[in-house]
XYZ file of C-alpha atoms in Angstrom:
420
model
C 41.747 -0.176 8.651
C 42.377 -0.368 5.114
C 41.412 2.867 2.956
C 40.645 2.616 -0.780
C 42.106 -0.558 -1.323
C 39.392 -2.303 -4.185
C 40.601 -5.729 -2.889
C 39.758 -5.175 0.208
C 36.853 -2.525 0.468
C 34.250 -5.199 -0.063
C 35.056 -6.230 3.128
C 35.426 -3.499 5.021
C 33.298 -0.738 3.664
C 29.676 -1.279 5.498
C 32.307 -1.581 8.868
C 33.991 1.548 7.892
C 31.084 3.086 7.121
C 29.037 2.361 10.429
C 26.944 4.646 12.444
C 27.055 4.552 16.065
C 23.993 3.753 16.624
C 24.190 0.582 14.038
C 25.813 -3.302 14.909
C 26.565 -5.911 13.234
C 23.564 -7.701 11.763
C 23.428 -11.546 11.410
C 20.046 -11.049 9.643
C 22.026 -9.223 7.077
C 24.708 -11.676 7.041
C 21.927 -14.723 6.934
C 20.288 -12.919 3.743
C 23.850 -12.494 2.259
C 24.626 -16.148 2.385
C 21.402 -16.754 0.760
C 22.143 -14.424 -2.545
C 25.086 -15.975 -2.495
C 23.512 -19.900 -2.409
C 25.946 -20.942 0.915
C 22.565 -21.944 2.688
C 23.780 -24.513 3.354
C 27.377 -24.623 3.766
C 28.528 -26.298 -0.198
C 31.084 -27.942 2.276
C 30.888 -29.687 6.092
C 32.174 -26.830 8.211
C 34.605 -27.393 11.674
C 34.020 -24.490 13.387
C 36.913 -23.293 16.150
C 35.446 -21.167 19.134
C 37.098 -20.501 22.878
C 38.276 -17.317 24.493
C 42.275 -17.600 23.157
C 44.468 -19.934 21.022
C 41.619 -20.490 17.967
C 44.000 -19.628 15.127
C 46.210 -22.502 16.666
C 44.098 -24.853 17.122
C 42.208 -23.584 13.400
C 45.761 -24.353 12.247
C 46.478 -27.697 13.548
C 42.664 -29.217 12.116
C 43.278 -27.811 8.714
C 46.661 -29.672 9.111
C 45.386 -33.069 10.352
C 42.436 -32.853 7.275
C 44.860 -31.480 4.815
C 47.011 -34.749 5.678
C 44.616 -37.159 5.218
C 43.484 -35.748 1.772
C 40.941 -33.756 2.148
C 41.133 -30.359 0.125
C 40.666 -27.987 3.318
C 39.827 -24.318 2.817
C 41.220 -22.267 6.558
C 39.609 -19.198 7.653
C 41.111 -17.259 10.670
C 41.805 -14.168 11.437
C 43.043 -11.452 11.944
C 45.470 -11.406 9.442
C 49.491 -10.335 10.066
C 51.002 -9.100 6.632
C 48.361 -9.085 4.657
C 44.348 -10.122 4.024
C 45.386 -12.753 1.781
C 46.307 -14.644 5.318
C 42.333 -14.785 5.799
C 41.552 -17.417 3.322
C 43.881 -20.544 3.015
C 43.889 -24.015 1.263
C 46.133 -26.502 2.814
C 48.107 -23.644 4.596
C 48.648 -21.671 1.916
C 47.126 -18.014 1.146
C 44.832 -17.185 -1.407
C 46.958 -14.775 -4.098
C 46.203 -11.430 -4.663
C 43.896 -12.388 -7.642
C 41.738 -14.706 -5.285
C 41.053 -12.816 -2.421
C 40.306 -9.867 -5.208
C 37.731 -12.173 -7.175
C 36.274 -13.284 -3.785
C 35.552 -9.759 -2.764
C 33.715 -8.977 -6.045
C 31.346 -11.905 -5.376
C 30.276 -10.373 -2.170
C 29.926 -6.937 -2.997
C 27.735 -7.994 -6.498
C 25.839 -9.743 -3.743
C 25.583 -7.065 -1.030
C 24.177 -4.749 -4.105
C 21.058 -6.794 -3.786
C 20.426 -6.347 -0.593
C 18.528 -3.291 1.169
C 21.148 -1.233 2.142
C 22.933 -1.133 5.523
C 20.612 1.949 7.092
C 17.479 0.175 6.132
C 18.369 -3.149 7.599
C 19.772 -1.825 10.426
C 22.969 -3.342 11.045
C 26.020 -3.292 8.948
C 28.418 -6.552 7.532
C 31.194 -7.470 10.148
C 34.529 -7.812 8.231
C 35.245 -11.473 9.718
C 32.091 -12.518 8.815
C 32.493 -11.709 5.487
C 35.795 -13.286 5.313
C 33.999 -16.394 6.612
C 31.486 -15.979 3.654
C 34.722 -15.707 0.914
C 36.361 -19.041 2.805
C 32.722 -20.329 2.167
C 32.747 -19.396 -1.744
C 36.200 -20.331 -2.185
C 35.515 -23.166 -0.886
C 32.894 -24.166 -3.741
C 35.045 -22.520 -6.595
C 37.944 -24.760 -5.992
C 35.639 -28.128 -5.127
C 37.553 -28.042 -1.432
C 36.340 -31.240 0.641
C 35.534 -29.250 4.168
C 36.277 -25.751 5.589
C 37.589 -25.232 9.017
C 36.222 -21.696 10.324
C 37.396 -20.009 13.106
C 34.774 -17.651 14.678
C 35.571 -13.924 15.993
C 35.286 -13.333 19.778
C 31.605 -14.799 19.749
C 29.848 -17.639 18.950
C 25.662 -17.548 19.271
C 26.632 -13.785 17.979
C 29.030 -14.569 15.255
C 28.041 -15.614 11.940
C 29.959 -19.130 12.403
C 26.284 -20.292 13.798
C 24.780 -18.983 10.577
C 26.776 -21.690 8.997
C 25.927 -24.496 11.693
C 29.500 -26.267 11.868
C 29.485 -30.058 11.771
C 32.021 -30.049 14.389
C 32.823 -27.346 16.960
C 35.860 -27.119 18.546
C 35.889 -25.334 21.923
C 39.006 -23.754 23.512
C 39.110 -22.871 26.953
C 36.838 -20.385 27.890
C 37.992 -18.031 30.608
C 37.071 -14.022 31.013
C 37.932 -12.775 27.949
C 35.838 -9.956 26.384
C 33.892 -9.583 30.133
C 30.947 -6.782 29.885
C 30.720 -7.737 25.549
C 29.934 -11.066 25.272
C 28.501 -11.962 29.010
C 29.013 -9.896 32.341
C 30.633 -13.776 33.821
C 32.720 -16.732 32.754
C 29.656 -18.802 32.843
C 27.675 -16.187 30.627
C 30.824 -16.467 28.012
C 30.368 -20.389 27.797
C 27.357 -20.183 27.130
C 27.303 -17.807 24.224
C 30.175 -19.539 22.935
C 28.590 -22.950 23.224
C 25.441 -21.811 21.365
C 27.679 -21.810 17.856
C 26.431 -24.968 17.737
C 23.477 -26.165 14.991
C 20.212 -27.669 16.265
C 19.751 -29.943 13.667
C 23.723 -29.771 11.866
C 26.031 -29.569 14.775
C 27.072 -33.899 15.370
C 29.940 -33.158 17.799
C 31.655 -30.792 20.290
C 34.993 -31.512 21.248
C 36.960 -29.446 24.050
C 39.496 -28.842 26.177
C 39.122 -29.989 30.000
C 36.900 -26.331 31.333
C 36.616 -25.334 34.635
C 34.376 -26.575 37.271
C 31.821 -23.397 36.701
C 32.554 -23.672 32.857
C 32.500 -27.609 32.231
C 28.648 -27.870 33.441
C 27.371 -24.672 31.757
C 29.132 -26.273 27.984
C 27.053 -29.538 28.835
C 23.695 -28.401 29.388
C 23.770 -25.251 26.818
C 24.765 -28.014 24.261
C 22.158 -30.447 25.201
C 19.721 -27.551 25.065
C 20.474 -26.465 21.556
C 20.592 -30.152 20.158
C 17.924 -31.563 21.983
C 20.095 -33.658 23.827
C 21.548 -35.404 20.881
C 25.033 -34.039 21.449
C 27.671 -33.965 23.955
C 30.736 -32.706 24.442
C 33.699 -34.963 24.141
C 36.002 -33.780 26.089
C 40.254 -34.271 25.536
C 42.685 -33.766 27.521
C 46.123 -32.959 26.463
C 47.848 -34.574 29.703
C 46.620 -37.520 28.275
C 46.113 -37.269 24.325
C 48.599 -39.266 22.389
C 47.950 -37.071 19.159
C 50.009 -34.734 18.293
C 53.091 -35.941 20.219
C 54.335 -33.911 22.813
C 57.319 -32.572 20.214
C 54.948 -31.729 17.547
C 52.600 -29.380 19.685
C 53.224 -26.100 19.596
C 55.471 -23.877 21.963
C 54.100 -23.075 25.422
C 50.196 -22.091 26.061
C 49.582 -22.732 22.349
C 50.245 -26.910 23.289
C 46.560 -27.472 24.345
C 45.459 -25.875 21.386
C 47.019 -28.471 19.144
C 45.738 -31.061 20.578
C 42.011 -29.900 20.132
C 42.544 -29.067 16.815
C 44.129 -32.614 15.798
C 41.137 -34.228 18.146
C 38.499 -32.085 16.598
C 39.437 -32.740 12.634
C 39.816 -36.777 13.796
C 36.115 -36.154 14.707
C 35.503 -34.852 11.674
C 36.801 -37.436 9.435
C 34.694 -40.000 11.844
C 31.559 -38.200 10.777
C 32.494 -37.921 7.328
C 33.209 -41.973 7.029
C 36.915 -40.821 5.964
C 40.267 -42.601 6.888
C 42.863 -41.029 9.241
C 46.040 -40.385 7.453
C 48.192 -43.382 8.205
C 50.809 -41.637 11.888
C 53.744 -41.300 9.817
C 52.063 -39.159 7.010
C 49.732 -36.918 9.904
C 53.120 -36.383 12.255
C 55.602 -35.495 8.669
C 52.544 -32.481 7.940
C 51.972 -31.618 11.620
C 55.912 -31.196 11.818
C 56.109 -28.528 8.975
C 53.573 -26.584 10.874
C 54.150 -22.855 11.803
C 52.111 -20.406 14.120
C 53.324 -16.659 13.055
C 52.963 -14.809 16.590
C 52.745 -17.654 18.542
C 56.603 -18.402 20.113
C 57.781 -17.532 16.682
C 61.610 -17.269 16.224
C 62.825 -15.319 14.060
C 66.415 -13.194 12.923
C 66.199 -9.465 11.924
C 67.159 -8.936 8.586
C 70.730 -8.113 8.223
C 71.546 -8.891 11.486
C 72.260 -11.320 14.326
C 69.456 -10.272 16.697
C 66.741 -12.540 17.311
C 63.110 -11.561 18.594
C 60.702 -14.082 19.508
C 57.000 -12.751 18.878
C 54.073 -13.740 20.971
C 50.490 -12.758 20.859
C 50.058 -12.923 24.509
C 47.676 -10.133 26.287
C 47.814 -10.523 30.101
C 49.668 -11.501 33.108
C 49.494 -15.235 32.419
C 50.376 -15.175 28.299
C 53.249 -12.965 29.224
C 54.664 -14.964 31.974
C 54.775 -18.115 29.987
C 56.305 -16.024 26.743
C 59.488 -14.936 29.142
C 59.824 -18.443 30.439
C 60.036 -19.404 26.585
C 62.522 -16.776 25.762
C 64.584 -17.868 28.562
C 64.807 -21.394 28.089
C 65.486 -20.418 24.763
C 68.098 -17.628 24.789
C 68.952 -18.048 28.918
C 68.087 -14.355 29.255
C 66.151 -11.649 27.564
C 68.027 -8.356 26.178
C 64.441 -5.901 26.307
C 61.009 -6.449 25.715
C 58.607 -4.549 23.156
C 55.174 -4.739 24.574
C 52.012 -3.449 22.938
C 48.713 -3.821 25.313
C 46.306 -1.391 24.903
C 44.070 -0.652 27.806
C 41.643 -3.098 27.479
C 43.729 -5.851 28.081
C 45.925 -6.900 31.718
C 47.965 -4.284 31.360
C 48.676 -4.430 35.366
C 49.643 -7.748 35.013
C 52.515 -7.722 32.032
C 53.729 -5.138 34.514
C 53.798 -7.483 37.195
C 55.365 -10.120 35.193
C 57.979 -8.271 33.656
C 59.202 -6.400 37.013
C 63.166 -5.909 36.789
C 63.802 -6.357 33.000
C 64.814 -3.424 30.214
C 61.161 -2.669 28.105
C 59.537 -0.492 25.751
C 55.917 0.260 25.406
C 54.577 0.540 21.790
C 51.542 2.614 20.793
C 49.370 1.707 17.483
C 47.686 4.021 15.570
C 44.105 2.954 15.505
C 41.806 5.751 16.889
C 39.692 3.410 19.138
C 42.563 1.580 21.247
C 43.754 3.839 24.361
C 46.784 3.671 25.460
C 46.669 5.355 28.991
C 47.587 3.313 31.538
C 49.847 4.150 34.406
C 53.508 2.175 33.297
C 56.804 2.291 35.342
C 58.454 5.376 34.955
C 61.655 4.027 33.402
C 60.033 2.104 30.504
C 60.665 3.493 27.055
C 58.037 4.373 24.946
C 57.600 4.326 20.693
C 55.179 4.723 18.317
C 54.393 1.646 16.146
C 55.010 3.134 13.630
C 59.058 3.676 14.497
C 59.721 0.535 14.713
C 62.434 -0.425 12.048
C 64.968 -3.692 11.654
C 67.423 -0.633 12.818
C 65.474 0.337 15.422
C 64.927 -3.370 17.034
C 68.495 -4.574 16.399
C 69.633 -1.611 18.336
C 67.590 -2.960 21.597
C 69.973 -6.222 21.374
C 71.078 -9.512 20.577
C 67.539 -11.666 22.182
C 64.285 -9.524 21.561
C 60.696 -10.359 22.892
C 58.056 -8.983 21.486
C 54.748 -9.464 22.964
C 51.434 -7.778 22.306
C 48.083 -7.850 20.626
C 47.711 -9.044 17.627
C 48.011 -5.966 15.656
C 51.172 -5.151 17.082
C 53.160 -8.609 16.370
C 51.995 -8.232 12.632
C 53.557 -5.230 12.703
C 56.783 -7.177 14.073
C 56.392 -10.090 11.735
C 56.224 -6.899 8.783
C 59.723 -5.764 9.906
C 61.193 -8.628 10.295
C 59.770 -9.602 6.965
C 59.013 -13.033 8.461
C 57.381 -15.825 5.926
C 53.410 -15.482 6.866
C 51.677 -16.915 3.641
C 52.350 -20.921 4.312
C 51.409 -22.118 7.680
C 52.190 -25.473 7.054
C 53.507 -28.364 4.101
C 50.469 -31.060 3.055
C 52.352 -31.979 -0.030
């Protein structure tokens, strides 16, 4: 949590500030994009939802816009070195300046609103993000936004916005007991991002048999039938090609996001960009955290970082690694106890690891873990300190922890891909 920082305060302070008794308050966030004139969106808004892989597939729609013209403002989140990371255009972070000017917009408009203990609820930090991608957006005359929501959908203030186009990853128990006690609950709050009367198209990935049906009819329901969901497979999608998709679990999430952006330009009556110029961008892009490869500074060792956060993510990141390398030296893993901890047991039985603890007060790390793993404080970590754990490194964790990674390895983090 950032402390003092004027660049960044705006965004965090009525967060920070919270009571316990308080939550997030889309009516606050509604009356906010009012002061601020974004009701409406100044721009047509994609709008990425699904249970994992959003920034990816965030990433590759900004990408297939960017490429055929369009001036594309990217919103995802969290960030890895720095907030900057929050608000892009084309690929590239805002500067320092930006994000700064940004954040004085929304607090001069936050001043005329009642305050946070009258209203009742307090700003959510991503939502306010998504309200800077929103005015950056207008400042720079940007031709559509692509916004990726936080964990929720009907809840998040993506639905304020009422995205053109949603793009739906798969949906699968993620955030159980806070967004829907089942699967089937999940969907449906995720589904209900969409716009009665904005929302022209859903596009997702192939859901399962108790998901699929539950997407349909909550998307017919909040249209009025006008919608459905177009659904695209990636065992079958020619775009991207199989060599431009991204590494491992992240594949599937490339092909949404090039599927949903084609959507987009449908609706907006704009041309595709011609395959040679769409597959010469998609080939520059990079996912930080996502199968990234990269060398620690001043050394030989190499550490591939991967968000992954259960049994499944962390299976398929040591498959990776060994196709890669042919063998794995140790493993840094950072899963607090929220996440399937049991399971990145499971799935790294037999190999050399070390568990990594982050600082932030409300993530517990107390979960039973073999009795020969290391353990380190995230703070320890160093370019010394990894180099000495080998030649091949995997580091796998949430979120917070491979930024962390991607900060000691000073690894590039500000352009996620080339639309030149």
């Amino acid at each position: 949590m950032p402390s003092l920082d004027p660049v960044v305060d705006p965004f965090f302070s009525e967060w920070a500030g919270r009571r316990p008794e308080q939550s997030r308050s889309l009516d606050r966030a509604s009356a906010l994009l009012a002061a601020l004139d974004l009701d409406p969106a100044p721009v047509p808004v994609l709008g990425v939802v699904g249970s994992k892989g959003k920034g990816s597939t965030a990433t590759y729609a900004a990408a297939t816009l960017s490429a055929a013209g369009l001036r594309t403002v990217l919103v995802t989140g969290p960030s890895f070195r720095g907030y900057r990371e929050r608000v892009r255009v084309d690929g590239v972070s805002v500067t320092d300046g930006e994000l700064s000017s940004l954040g004085e917009a929304v607090e001069a408009a936050r001043g005329e609103l009642p305050s946070p203990t009258e209203s009742g609820g307090y700003l959510a930090p991503s939502g306010l993000f998504l309200v800077a991608g929103l005015l950056h957006a207008r400042a720079i005359g940007a031709d559509v936004c692509v916004l990726e929501a936080g964990m929720g959908g009907h809840r998040d203030e993506l639905r304020l916005v009422g995205p053109e186009v949603v793009a739906l990853g798969m949906v699968f128990a993620e955030h159980l007991g806070t967004l829907g006690d089942t699967v089937t609950e999940i969907a449906r709050e995720k589904t209900r991002v969409a716009s009665p009367d904005r929302t022209q198209a859903l596009v997702t990935l192939p859901q399962s048999p108790e998901v699929a049906p539950v997407v349909s009819r909550t998307l017919s329901e909040v249209t009025g039938g006008r919608v459905s969901p177009q659904v695209v497979d990636p065992a079958t999608a020619e775009e991207p090609p199989r060599e431009l998709r991204p590494s491992g679990l992240s594949a599937a999430s490339g092909v949404l996001g090039t599927a949903a952006a084609t959507r987009m330009l449908e609706l907006l009556g704009h041309p595709a960009a011609a395959q040679e110029r769409l597959h010469s961008v998609l080939g520059t892009v990079t996912l930080p955290a996502r199968l990234s490869r990269h060398t620690v500074p001043g050394s030989t060792t190499e550490v591939v970082v991967d968000s992954a956060i259960d049994r499944v993510g962390v299976s398929a990141a040591l498959a990776h690694a060994r196709a890669l390398w042919g063998g794995v030296d140790h493993v840094l893993l950072c899963l607090p106890d929220h996440k399937d901890v049991s399971g990145a047991v499971t799935a790294l039985e037999g190999l050399p690891v070390t568990a990594v603890r982050l600082p932030e007060a409300h993530l517990r790390f107390d979960h039973d873990l073999p009795a020969h793993w290391n353990h380190v404080h995230a703070e320890d970590l160093s370019p010394t300190a990894v180099t000495a754990l080998g030649q091949r490194v995997l580091a796998l964790g949430t979120v917070y922890f491979t930024g962390r990674v991607l900060e000691v390895l000073d690894a590039p983090t500000d352009r996620l891909f080339d639309a030149s």
